[in-house]
XYZ file of C-alpha atoms in Angstrom:
760
model
C -0.183 -0.218 0.083
C 2.850 1.997 0.627
C 4.812 2.287 -2.338
C 1.886 2.466 -4.560
C 0.578 5.256 -2.746
C 4.454 6.737 -3.275
C 4.391 5.828 -6.887
C 0.780 7.669 -7.010
C 2.091 10.513 -5.624
C 5.015 10.920 -7.878
C 2.686 10.640 -10.769
C 0.336 13.541 -9.242
C 3.237 15.595 -8.968
C 3.987 15.394 -12.578
C 0.338 16.148 -13.855
C 0.114 19.039 -11.494
C 3.592 20.777 -13.175
C 2.075 19.405 -16.777
C 4.486 17.246 -17.535
C 4.765 15.207 -20.198
C 4.822 11.598 -19.052
C 7.122 9.029 -20.392
C 5.855 5.310 -19.605
C 3.303 3.261 -20.840
C -0.554 4.195 -20.924
C -1.727 1.130 -19.534
C 1.266 1.750 -16.715
C -0.923 4.930 -15.447
C -4.757 3.055 -16.048
C -3.197 0.874 -13.875
C -2.925 3.314 -10.839
C -5.714 5.703 -11.891
C -8.480 2.743 -11.597
C -10.313 2.337 -8.532
C -11.576 -1.040 -9.051
C -10.454 -3.377 -6.336
C -11.090 -0.582 -3.645
C -13.901 -1.447 -0.690
C -16.669 1.443 -1.682
C -16.739 2.303 2.208
C -13.433 1.242 3.621
C -13.057 5.401 5.102
C -13.681 4.119 8.737
C -11.149 1.140 8.452
C -7.803 1.195 9.849
C -4.943 0.906 7.007
C -3.736 -2.435 8.289
C -7.588 -3.897 7.708
C -7.842 -2.550 3.997
C -6.756 -4.513 1.466
C -4.472 -4.665 -1.364
C -6.697 -2.188 -3.532
C -5.020 -4.027 -6.781
C -3.677 -7.231 -5.644
C -0.397 -7.701 -6.815
C -1.323 -10.708 -8.840
C -2.359 -8.780 -11.643
C -0.095 -9.584 -14.647
C -0.205 -5.429 -15.665
C 0.978 -4.591 -12.706
C 4.186 -2.263 -12.917
C 6.791 -1.747 -11.044
C 7.265 1.535 -9.281
C 10.437 1.909 -10.408
C 9.377 1.449 -14.051
C 7.505 4.935 -13.595
C 9.932 7.944 -14.381
C 10.444 10.020 -11.522
C 10.272 13.856 -11.420
C 13.460 16.165 -10.292
C 11.671 19.295 -9.556
C 8.593 19.458 -7.616
C 7.052 22.706 -5.333
C 8.512 22.609 -2.285
C 5.073 22.285 -0.809
C 5.414 18.876 -1.854
C 8.512 18.259 -1.003
C 6.904 16.441 2.270
C 6.888 12.975 3.905
C 3.731 10.908 2.327
C 1.277 10.558 5.336
C 0.282 7.379 6.803
C -1.488 5.427 3.659
C -5.007 3.990 3.950
C -7.214 2.819 1.434
C -8.961 6.111 1.624
C -6.464 8.038 0.840
C -5.343 5.999 -2.216
C -8.497 6.341 -3.167
C -8.776 9.855 -2.901
C -5.483 10.499 -4.054
C -6.956 8.509 -7.116
C -9.585 10.805 -7.964
C -7.433 14.077 -7.621
C -5.151 12.671 -10.454
C -7.907 11.780 -12.705
C -9.124 15.673 -11.767
C -5.545 17.433 -12.656
C -5.415 15.588 -15.395
C -8.896 16.492 -17.148
C -8.150 19.712 -16.306
C -4.896 19.823 -17.813
C -6.608 18.583 -20.879
C -8.848 21.630 -20.767
C -5.978 24.258 -20.279
C -4.565 25.697 -23.495
C -1.211 26.719 -21.332
C -0.682 22.878 -21.494
C 1.851 21.349 -23.832
C 0.540 19.921 -26.608
C 2.596 16.019 -26.238
C 1.888 16.107 -22.787
C -2.058 16.814 -23.443
C -2.331 13.818 -25.906
C -1.021 11.439 -23.853
C -3.392 12.683 -21.131
C -6.299 12.642 -23.741
C -5.303 8.864 -24.618
C -5.124 7.618 -20.889
C -8.181 8.972 -19.951
C -9.656 7.488 -23.364
C -8.096 3.881 -22.153
C -9.523 4.312 -18.583
C -12.973 5.401 -19.442
C -12.995 2.056 -22.082
C -11.490 -0.393 -19.972
C -13.211 0.293 -16.817
C -16.839 1.115 -15.820
C -15.860 3.918 -13.901
C -18.920 5.621 -14.373
C -20.629 3.298 -11.902
C -17.889 2.707 -9.597
C -18.080 6.877 -9.101
C -21.113 7.017 -9.022
C -21.524 4.072 -5.874
C -19.204 6.432 -3.630
C -22.054 9.454 -4.078
C -23.273 8.392 -0.791
C -20.586 7.355 1.128
C -19.691 8.498 4.383
C -17.312 9.891 3.909
C -18.539 13.386 2.316
C -15.118 14.359 1.207
C -14.875 11.091 -0.620
C -18.338 11.380 -1.825
C -17.662 15.174 -3.287
C -14.473 14.443 -4.993
C -16.240 11.208 -6.913
C -18.923 13.389 -7.753
C -16.188 16.451 -9.078
C -14.566 13.513 -10.792
C -17.406 12.378 -12.538
C -18.848 15.317 -13.228
C -15.286 16.032 -15.151
C -15.124 12.825 -16.543
C -18.441 13.031 -17.958
C -17.261 16.417 -19.047
C -14.649 15.035 -21.499
C -16.823 12.665 -23.550
C -18.412 15.920 -24.182
C -16.006 17.560 -25.636
C -14.309 14.139 -27.653
C -18.002 12.982 -28.982
C -17.707 9.540 -26.692
C -21.542 8.607 -25.727
C -22.223 8.303 -22.157
C -22.241 4.915 -20.467
C -25.777 3.860 -20.245
C -25.296 3.177 -16.394
C -25.121 6.721 -15.941
C -28.069 7.751 -17.820
C -30.039 5.269 -15.836
C -28.558 6.449 -12.854
C -29.842 9.865 -13.416
C -33.449 9.225 -14.739
C -34.419 6.564 -11.824
C -33.038 8.568 -8.914
C -34.474 12.279 -10.513
C -37.832 10.119 -11.126
C -38.327 8.930 -7.450
C -37.678 11.734 -6.046
C -38.438 12.846 -3.216
C -38.317 8.769 -2.139
C -34.905 8.463 -3.830
C -32.379 11.081 -2.219
C -29.968 10.476 -4.518
C -31.460 12.384 -6.821
C -28.891 15.763 -5.079
C -26.142 14.190 -6.440
C -27.320 13.797 -10.130
C -28.091 17.947 -9.911
C -24.854 18.575 -8.341
C -23.172 16.633 -11.146
C -25.537 18.116 -14.223
C -24.546 21.400 -12.863
C -21.109 21.003 -12.831
C -20.449 19.719 -16.097
C -23.034 22.730 -17.424
C -20.791 25.393 -15.758
C -18.117 23.566 -17.396
C -19.398 24.058 -20.856
C -19.874 27.811 -19.771
C -16.538 28.151 -19.426
C -14.924 26.397 -22.283
C -13.611 28.664 -24.770
C -14.755 26.355 -28.041
C -17.322 27.549 -30.361
C -18.580 24.603 -30.111
C -20.823 24.789 -26.810
C -24.553 24.588 -27.916
C -23.734 21.396 -29.847
C -21.866 19.987 -26.437
C -25.219 21.333 -24.579
C -27.633 19.691 -26.744
C -26.013 16.685 -27.139
C -25.882 16.758 -22.769
C -29.792 17.784 -22.252
C -31.377 15.648 -24.794
C -31.443 12.094 -22.230
C -32.853 14.245 -19.540
C -35.183 16.513 -20.864
C -37.917 14.655 -20.078
C -37.210 13.522 -16.520
C -36.224 17.138 -15.454
C -39.488 17.979 -15.653
C -41.310 15.096 -13.407
C -38.412 15.712 -10.899
C -39.196 20.073 -11.204
C -43.270 18.724 -10.478
C -42.531 16.650 -7.387
C -40.201 18.999 -5.888
C -42.124 22.071 -5.960
C -45.399 20.227 -4.544
C -44.106 18.817 -1.219
C -45.878 20.403 1.403
C -42.958 21.726 3.179
C -44.711 21.969 6.909
C -45.610 18.076 6.685
C -42.017 17.180 6.513
C -40.187 15.941 9.360
C -36.420 16.402 7.403
C -36.640 20.045 6.196
C -32.757 20.317 5.832
C -32.770 17.718 2.913
C -35.410 19.522 1.349
C -34.078 22.871 1.122
C -30.766 20.874 -0.095
C -32.847 19.855 -2.896
C -34.015 23.090 -3.600
C -30.401 25.092 -3.555
C -29.387 22.947 -5.833
C -32.038 22.580 -8.512
C -32.132 26.603 -8.276
C -28.581 26.628 -9.100
C -29.466 23.901 -11.683
C -32.222 25.904 -13.357
C -30.252 29.189 -13.230
C -28.065 27.593 -15.622
C -30.475 26.077 -17.465
C -32.075 29.890 -18.179
C -28.806 31.251 -18.767
C -28.257 28.848 -21.297
C -31.844 29.410 -22.919
C -30.850 33.061 -22.755
C -27.420 32.720 -24.548
C -27.416 29.572 -26.177
C -30.320 30.061 -28.073
C -31.460 26.219 -26.958
C -35.179 25.511 -26.184
C -35.693 22.427 -24.263
C -38.392 21.824 -22.100
C -36.357 21.752 -19.016
C -34.973 25.150 -19.918
C -38.578 26.767 -20.629
C -40.104 24.606 -17.048
C -39.839 27.841 -15.206
C -42.498 29.941 -17.693
C -44.358 26.958 -18.355
C -45.121 26.552 -14.454
C -43.939 29.610 -12.351
C -46.530 29.612 -9.971
C -44.511 26.837 -8.629
C -41.385 28.475 -7.951
C -43.477 31.451 -6.666
C -44.986 29.610 -4.180
C -41.568 28.534 -2.086
C -41.796 32.890 -1.504
C -44.903 31.807 0.559
C -43.493 28.877 2.358
C -42.680 29.265 6.059
C -38.860 28.572 4.922
C -36.083 30.078 6.439
C -35.137 33.841 4.759
C -32.207 32.898 2.807
C -34.323 30.655 0.665
C -36.972 33.151 -0.240
C -34.346 35.546 -0.624
C -32.736 33.070 -3.353
C -35.584 32.542 -5.306
C -37.070 36.397 -5.466
C -33.642 37.445 -6.608
C -33.501 34.657 -9.143
C -36.648 35.677 -10.506
C -35.075 38.954 -10.610
C -32.701 38.058 -12.592
C -34.791 36.059 -15.146
C -37.030 38.959 -15.584
C -34.299 41.588 -16.466
C -32.259 38.885 -18.687
C -29.034 39.177 -16.035
C -29.176 35.125 -15.265
C -25.934 33.644 -16.017
C -24.223 37.164 -16.685
C -21.039 36.013 -14.482
C -21.094 33.164 -16.353
C -20.729 34.778 -19.704
C -18.955 37.941 -18.981
C -17.002 39.185 -21.642
C -18.564 36.766 -24.298
C -21.713 37.344 -24.742
C -22.986 40.069 -27.599
C -23.663 43.813 -26.471
C -26.796 43.680 -27.947
C -28.984 40.558 -27.267
C -30.533 38.996 -31.014
C -34.331 39.380 -31.093
C -35.779 36.049 -29.731
C -39.532 36.106 -29.859
C -39.881 32.724 -27.872
C -38.110 33.661 -25.282
C -39.837 36.867 -25.363
C -43.398 35.627 -24.690
C -41.944 33.110 -22.182
C -40.728 36.067 -20.133
C -43.818 37.976 -20.435
C -45.994 34.685 -19.086
C -43.170 35.076 -16.024
C -44.241 38.838 -15.131
C -48.001 37.943 -15.599
C -47.568 35.262 -13.436
C -45.858 37.825 -10.815
C -48.389 39.974 -10.896
C -51.271 37.712 -10.440
C -49.412 36.214 -7.233
C -49.231 40.115 -6.105
C -52.888 40.117 -6.747
C -53.514 37.083 -4.718
C -51.881 39.128 -1.602
C -47.793 37.979 -2.179
C -46.585 40.564 -0.542
C -48.832 40.500 2.114
C -48.011 37.340 2.988
C -44.098 37.878 2.253
C -42.022 38.589 5.640
C -39.443 41.048 5.442
C -38.656 40.472 9.668
C -35.982 38.641 10.803
C -32.353 38.081 10.834
C -31.623 40.518 8.045
C -28.606 39.220 6.005
C -24.841 40.280 7.267
C -21.450 39.888 5.197
C -20.261 36.151 6.369
C -24.009 35.054 7.563
C -26.344 36.193 9.679
C -25.174 35.652 12.904
C -23.947 37.940 14.873
C -21.753 37.738 18.892
C -23.582 37.659 21.689
C -22.380 40.242 23.123
C -23.141 42.554 19.826
C -26.528 44.545 19.434
C -28.236 43.660 16.452
C -29.967 46.381 14.420
C -33.527 46.182 14.407
C -34.605 46.835 10.696
C -36.512 44.663 7.774
C -34.340 42.504 5.026
C -33.531 44.913 2.742
C -32.010 42.576 0.279
C -36.186 40.717 0.123
C -37.691 44.673 -0.155
C -35.473 45.786 -2.679
C -35.454 42.692 -4.952
C -39.877 42.222 -4.181
C -40.279 45.667 -5.392
C -37.939 45.676 -8.923
C -39.851 42.185 -9.455
C -43.491 44.062 -9.460
C -42.058 47.166 -11.323
C -40.357 45.242 -13.809
C -42.699 43.083 -14.107
C -45.054 45.952 -14.953
C -43.455 47.104 -17.389
C -42.980 44.048 -19.351
C -46.722 43.234 -19.387
C -47.457 47.048 -20.792
C -45.434 46.379 -23.875
C -47.828 44.182 -25.145
C -50.850 46.114 -23.844
C -52.616 48.522 -25.886
C -55.430 49.639 -23.596
C -54.511 53.142 -21.869
C -57.475 52.660 -19.255
C -56.605 49.094 -18.556
C -53.039 49.511 -17.856
C -53.900 52.466 -15.886
C -55.928 50.323 -13.705
C -53.517 47.480 -13.202
C -50.955 50.797 -12.482
C -52.989 51.900 -9.900
C -53.999 48.125 -8.120
C -50.266 47.283 -7.965
C -48.216 50.385 -7.160
C -50.843 50.815 -4.281
C -49.580 46.681 -3.473
C -46.138 47.810 -3.407
C -46.465 51.391 -1.583
C -48.537 49.686 1.006
C -46.171 47.169 1.476
C -43.027 49.236 1.517
C -44.332 51.855 4.147
C -43.470 50.696 7.099
C -40.013 49.780 6.534
C -39.089 53.188 5.238
C -38.084 55.731 7.383
C -38.911 58.494 7.223
C -42.412 56.862 6.027
C -43.598 58.015 2.468
C -46.643 59.256 4.384
C -45.654 62.442 4.682
C -43.429 62.802 1.450
C -43.570 62.322 -1.903
C -44.613 59.040 -3.086
C -42.001 58.826 -6.298
C -39.183 58.716 -3.592
C -39.674 54.969 -2.421
C -36.916 54.359 -5.288
C -34.480 56.488 -4.052
C -35.460 55.269 -0.167
C -35.416 51.499 -1.097
C -32.570 51.206 -3.584
C -30.232 53.326 -1.767
C -27.702 50.944 -1.163
C -28.280 49.085 -4.474
C -27.033 51.374 -7.712
C -27.528 48.828 -9.998
C -31.086 48.110 -8.895
C -31.487 51.418 -8.618
C -31.731 52.291 -12.096
C -32.592 49.411 -13.382
C -36.121 50.275 -11.024
C -35.851 54.043 -12.203
C -35.453 52.776 -16.237
C -38.560 50.412 -15.314
C -40.530 53.240 -14.023
C -39.679 55.656 -17.097
C -40.599 53.165 -19.392
C -44.304 52.564 -17.934
C -44.659 56.406 -17.911
C -43.496 56.019 -21.944
C -46.311 53.435 -22.462
C -48.844 55.290 -20.879
C -48.213 58.689 -22.315
C -47.711 57.677 -25.594
C -51.377 55.415 -25.599
C -52.688 58.677 -23.467
C -51.870 61.325 -26.365
C -54.314 59.255 -28.486
C -57.358 59.203 -26.125
C -57.027 62.314 -24.136
C -58.002 65.987 -25.377
C -59.655 67.970 -21.891
C -57.432 69.664 -19.680
C -58.910 68.001 -16.574
C -57.945 64.490 -18.165
C -54.301 66.187 -18.443
C -54.358 67.111 -15.197
C -55.440 63.530 -13.452
C -52.782 62.093 -15.540
C -50.181 63.928 -13.993
C -51.501 63.259 -10.203
C -52.090 60.105 -11.179
C -47.948 60.163 -11.893
C -47.303 61.264 -8.560
C -49.748 59.409 -6.494
C -48.907 56.154 -7.564
C -45.132 57.273 -7.582
C -43.581 57.141 -11.042
C -42.847 60.401 -12.108
C -40.178 60.744 -14.403
C -39.409 64.047 -13.451
C -39.494 63.401 -9.690
C -37.624 59.987 -9.589
C -34.483 61.817 -11.400
C -34.201 64.573 -9.164
C -34.517 62.597 -5.980
C -32.033 60.362 -7.965
C -29.357 63.637 -8.397
C -30.383 64.400 -4.507
C -28.997 60.877 -3.167
C -25.813 61.421 -4.861
C -25.673 65.332 -3.576
C -25.661 66.230 -7.479
C -22.418 65.223 -8.368
C -21.218 64.676 -11.959
C -18.365 62.188 -10.811
C -20.985 59.973 -9.376
C -22.980 60.103 -13.066
C -19.705 59.105 -15.053
C -18.993 56.497 -13.218
C -22.275 54.942 -14.326
C -21.894 56.284 -17.563
C -18.628 54.220 -17.578
C -19.399 51.081 -15.879
C -20.683 48.022 -16.928
C -22.520 46.816 -14.290
C -25.455 49.406 -14.258
C -28.405 50.637 -17.408
C -27.247 53.862 -16.569
C -26.304 55.024 -20.270
C -29.854 53.437 -21.479
C -32.140 55.053 -18.548
C -30.151 58.900 -18.918
C -30.479 59.091 -22.717
C -34.055 57.968 -22.851
C -34.841 60.535 -19.834
C -32.669 63.590 -21.396
C -35.080 62.935 -24.759
C -38.100 62.932 -22.595
C -36.679 66.012 -20.727
C -36.543 68.119 -23.753
C -39.308 67.566 -24.901
C -41.253 68.011 -21.502
C -39.136 70.518 -19.976
C -41.937 73.172 -18.739
C -43.142 70.206 -16.357
C -39.633 69.492 -15.200
C -39.401 72.951 -14.553
C -42.859 73.203 -12.145
C -41.879 70.323 -10.668
C -38.106 71.744 -9.658
C -39.789 75.014 -8.505
C -42.320 73.081 -6.090
C -39.288 70.782 -4.798
C -37.785 74.344 -3.802
C -40.633 75.469 -1.906
C -40.733 72.490 -0.115
C -37.195 72.171 0.597
C -37.254 75.945 1.808
C -40.431 75.448 4.125
C -38.622 72.271 5.465
C -35.069 74.346 6.452
C -33.570 73.249 3.874
C -30.583 75.407 1.898
C -30.806 74.709 -1.545
C -28.957 77.351 -2.568
C -25.694 75.934 -0.923
C -23.956 72.684 -2.680
C -25.635 69.674 -3.766
C -24.348 67.880 -1.333
C -26.394 69.762 1.504
C -29.586 68.197 -0.386
C -28.628 64.460 0.579
C -30.217 65.554 4.512
C -33.262 63.021 5.084
C -35.336 64.291 7.983
C -38.817 64.478 9.148
C -41.045 67.010 6.574
C -44.016 68.584 8.193
C -47.059 67.706 5.910
C -47.311 71.111 4.171
C -49.426 72.460 1.456
C -48.186 75.639 -0.410
C -49.342 77.993 -3.395
C -46.290 79.399 -4.805
C -47.281 82.348 -6.957
C -45.690 84.550 -9.242
C -45.810 87.320 -11.551
C -48.019 85.512 -14.491
C -46.762 85.224 -18.186
C -43.527 83.509 -17.228
C -42.535 79.499 -16.910
C -42.335 80.591 -12.853
C -46.000 82.230 -13.397
C -47.806 79.138 -12.640
C -50.671 79.490 -9.785
C -50.568 75.802 -8.277
C -51.046 74.185 -5.064
C -48.884 70.896 -3.293
C -50.730 68.462 -0.975
C -47.977 66.092 0.817
C -50.607 65.141 3.192
C -51.616 61.807 3.878
C -55.789 61.232 3.369
C -55.938 58.617 5.978
C -59.662 58.234 5.490
C -59.141 56.697 1.923
C -55.708 55.588 2.691
C -54.694 56.957 -0.505
C -50.818 58.105 -0.212
C -49.583 61.735 -0.653
C -49.902 63.131 -3.908
C -49.393 66.507 -6.306
C -52.184 68.273 -7.284
C -51.719 70.871 -10.004
C -54.883 73.499 -10.564
C -56.292 73.611 -14.254
C -55.284 77.174 -13.922
C -51.674 76.298 -13.683
C -52.108 73.524 -16.558
C -53.911 76.512 -18.670
C -50.748 78.605 -17.895
C -47.705 76.230 -18.545
C -49.312 75.533 -21.862
C -49.910 78.912 -23.006
C -45.993 79.694 -21.902
C -44.733 76.650 -23.247
C -41.421 77.627 -24.777
C -41.656 76.184 -28.865
C -38.881 73.292 -29.057
C -35.826 72.984 -30.448
C -34.902 70.884 -32.676
C -34.409 67.399 -30.986
C -31.089 65.609 -31.553
C -30.961 62.443 -32.645
C -31.750 58.820 -30.738
C -28.846 57.159 -29.151
C -29.229 53.726 -28.843
C -26.143 51.857 -29.588
C -24.100 50.946 -26.438
C -20.847 50.463 -28.747
C -21.325 53.854 -29.920
C -23.956 57.019 -29.520
C -23.728 58.469 -32.636
C -27.004 59.606 -34.196
C -29.756 56.786 -34.824
C -33.451 56.796 -35.612
C -35.983 57.065 -33.354
C -35.880 54.708 -30.239
C -37.504 51.190 -30.047
C -39.040 49.772 -26.667
C -38.070 46.405 -27.706
C -36.997 44.000 -24.708
C -34.011 43.457 -26.322
C -32.377 46.660 -27.162
C -33.574 47.334 -23.360
C -31.747 44.710 -21.759
C -28.280 45.932 -23.658
C -25.465 45.942 -21.757
C -22.890 48.659 -21.995
C -19.228 47.968 -23.158
C -16.505 47.889 -20.404
C -14.060 50.241 -20.291
C -10.211 49.622 -20.119
C -8.387 49.801 -17.181
C -6.615 53.161 -18.113
C -10.308 54.738 -18.736
C -11.200 53.645 -14.978
C -8.344 55.088 -13.942
C -8.416 58.074 -15.602
C -12.637 58.290 -14.287
C -11.401 58.859 -10.845
C -9.782 62.708 -11.888
C -10.954 63.301 -15.806
C -9.798 66.216 -15.860
C -6.329 65.388 -14.481
C -4.771 66.686 -11.062
C -4.791 70.009 -10.082
C -6.982 71.523 -13.055
C -9.306 73.933 -11.994
C -12.769 74.180 -11.427
C -13.427 76.894 -14.736
C -11.943 74.152 -17.300
C -15.444 71.930 -16.794
C -17.280 73.618 -19.316
C -17.140 72.326 -22.596
C -14.299 73.941 -25.376
C -15.603 76.791 -26.707
C -17.132 77.961 -23.569
C -20.580 78.269 -23.483
C -22.455 80.700 -22.340
C -23.330 80.802 -18.074
C -25.938 79.185 -17.419
C -27.689 81.649 -15.513
C -26.934 85.731 -14.507
C -25.018 86.044 -11.894
C -27.368 87.464 -9.295
C -27.707 87.081 -5.111
C -27.140 83.435 -3.807
C -29.333 83.854 -0.539
C -30.948 81.809 0.805
C -35.215 82.073 0.850
C -37.037 83.571 2.849
C -39.430 81.363 4.849
C -42.054 82.799 4.063
C -42.641 80.636 0.448
C -46.295 82.282 -0.033
C -44.748 84.197 -2.491
C -41.535 83.090 -4.747
C -38.405 84.894 -5.196
C -37.854 86.985 -8.284
C -34.548 84.781 -8.585
C -36.158 81.484 -7.545
C -35.769 79.582 -11.014
C -32.524 81.009 -11.111
C -31.112 79.615 -7.772
C -33.184 76.125 -6.907
C -33.186 72.426 -7.753
C -33.007 73.083 -11.742
C -29.590 75.216 -11.768
C -28.318 72.745 -9.632
C -29.120 69.716 -12.191
C -28.273 71.851 -14.994
C -24.812 72.856 -13.749
C -24.273 69.063 -12.714
C -25.341 68.205 -16.363
C -22.506 71.103 -17.510
C -19.739 69.600 -15.898
C -20.636 66.179 -16.834
C -20.025 67.693 -20.143
C -16.953 68.617 -19.803
C -15.644 65.664 -18.033
C -17.057 63.209 -20.902
C -15.619 65.786 -23.839
C -12.263 65.744 -22.187
C -12.502 61.521 -21.616
C -13.169 61.394 -25.137
C -10.777 63.871 -26.838
C -8.270 61.862 -25.647
C -9.626 58.339 -26.352
C -10.311 57.401 -22.588
C -13.892 57.369 -23.174
C -15.216 53.693 -23.733
C -17.794 54.409 -26.548
C -18.186 57.600 -29.342
C -20.718 59.486 -26.860
C -21.120 62.391 -29.376
C -25.335 61.731 -29.211
C -25.066 62.005 -25.794
C -23.234 65.414 -25.609
C -25.509 66.598 -28.175
C -28.078 65.965 -25.320
C -26.927 67.302 -22.885
C -26.012 70.394 -25.072
C -29.560 71.056 -26.199
C -30.824 70.695 -22.803
C -28.928 73.479 -21.605
C -30.037 75.515 -24.732
C -33.639 75.194 -23.795
C -32.565 75.890 -19.909
C -31.067 78.971 -21.528
C -33.565 80.263 -23.246
C -36.740 79.206 -20.872
C -34.394 81.985 -18.759
C -33.535 84.650 -21.203
C -37.734 84.696 -21.501
C -37.986 84.881 -18.211
C -35.752 87.974 -18.005
C -37.757 90.025 -20.655
């Protein structure tokens, strides 16, 4: 046994370094074949274990025949441990695993790789190694069981790569155990092995991923549906050992995510890849089970990633196309999932979803006994559930043509969502603009916050396009504006709250623009296009923000960061007035108070006179710049579509130099005045007194619109223009931002023209 172990260890050292093997192939097969080892000798002393290979074997080579290795890592130059059958078996499995890894590596010498490939092929033909490894799955030694599953998965993947047909024993093993769940507990090992194989397919750099995966999934397509139905039809409350169910859920969830990722990226359409979309209620029901919070968290995040087309993005990062090609079948499936989510919400999903308990922490949810746990909800679930609903509504509306139906649905689902969020947000939305919910919920998660803002903008644009064809009277338009504020999806409010969250810092917007981890580029471009068409509405909302903050005692004339203060605000009704005949002459009233008797949330009411005045004083729109739809370039393009694929396009990642430069895009010590574009444009507003507002807001000051939030926003845009311009001039911006700069420049021109109108 000792001599056998020493020879095997020498073989391991050579394979680990990728060295070429000089002996005959059958010599190595003898040491790698676990045929004679006792399947459960892990607890037996080494002296009681039988000779694993039998010295009588006529093919047994002499240990002296195996070439020794002269150079080995220092960490391996240690005395061999006391050998046992268990240790020999573990070392055998390790050598096989490392050998296959070396075959798949592009860094391995060609001659050594061919030798390893021949050895593995002979090993597969000369012994029923699949059956031997599956017998180890339920070994009492967990390490041995894990290594057997890992080794088997790599052997199966090797067969896929080499176009070697799977053995019938392996296929029969999986089909039997998956179909007999939950009575058969070996199904978990099948799931784990299948998961490892698909991960290896994803990691492979070859161009035949789709063909390999198709060959692999064909025998398991039907049986996985049977397992899916059995797994999610269980009654969690009646199970005695819930840990086994949780283990099965986690394994199946990981496999399900990989199957859907392969559906999106490799364009296959097996039933097992579509099972979530065909039967989504099964997975949604898990959220209502009395199961641990981390399980609910996993499933909610998984469904969210499916709706966002982000399943498997880490596995395909860098190799997936920038813009996903159209896939009508997947569009239909995603719509079915969104409809299922909204049906579950309609049936009371949010009312049964608990967000209390142990909040997730880095490294787990347990804390030291001496530490005090900070009370509060599980913000991970709050964020995921919120984004789940708002994205589902957006997806559903893309295929809806009735404005009235969309308004009814939006009112219903947003009421459910805001009611669900209200007890968990401090300060409560009751005394604030409901549109602030996105900034409050997603304050710690930039990517989700921008996805929610983009989805909300998509809902607004869809409703706007439908309402324009049906609404004619001023009263209907007034009710439409009221609706956007009451149910928290007014795009201007949402964008202003976003800017307040980041302190109107243009460098943060620049980071968002050059990052491939958020959808900010697409959201920002779509919002700027809306802004240039809807400037008057934006300007009016900015005034309301200014008056409200002035009433709350916040200095809105100072630096942007002063706006990020978060405190309780008194319920106030404001009626700012100014001289008629200008954009700031809006006679309007704001009501942030909650109607407790009816249960409605705070809302914004714009009077009929206000609307008429704004319509009369609207500035003639300047010629709009061309649209931006391609993330590789922001060159001019045709009108933006609402296609789901373009809505989920990923931004091109920035090279390292640009990332470093973005921290100081203007260079160390650059004068602040250089933030303006060259040639220098005229000032956004005339220089006037920056004194704070009077505490009496019954009358808006004459310089109200020049020192308020609209000025701060445009100043932020101007600084962003300068940053983009300089990075692009040095070829450090990750895409052609010409069209984006045109949009920002056009917004600046609109602002300047509105200020000139005010002065006249």
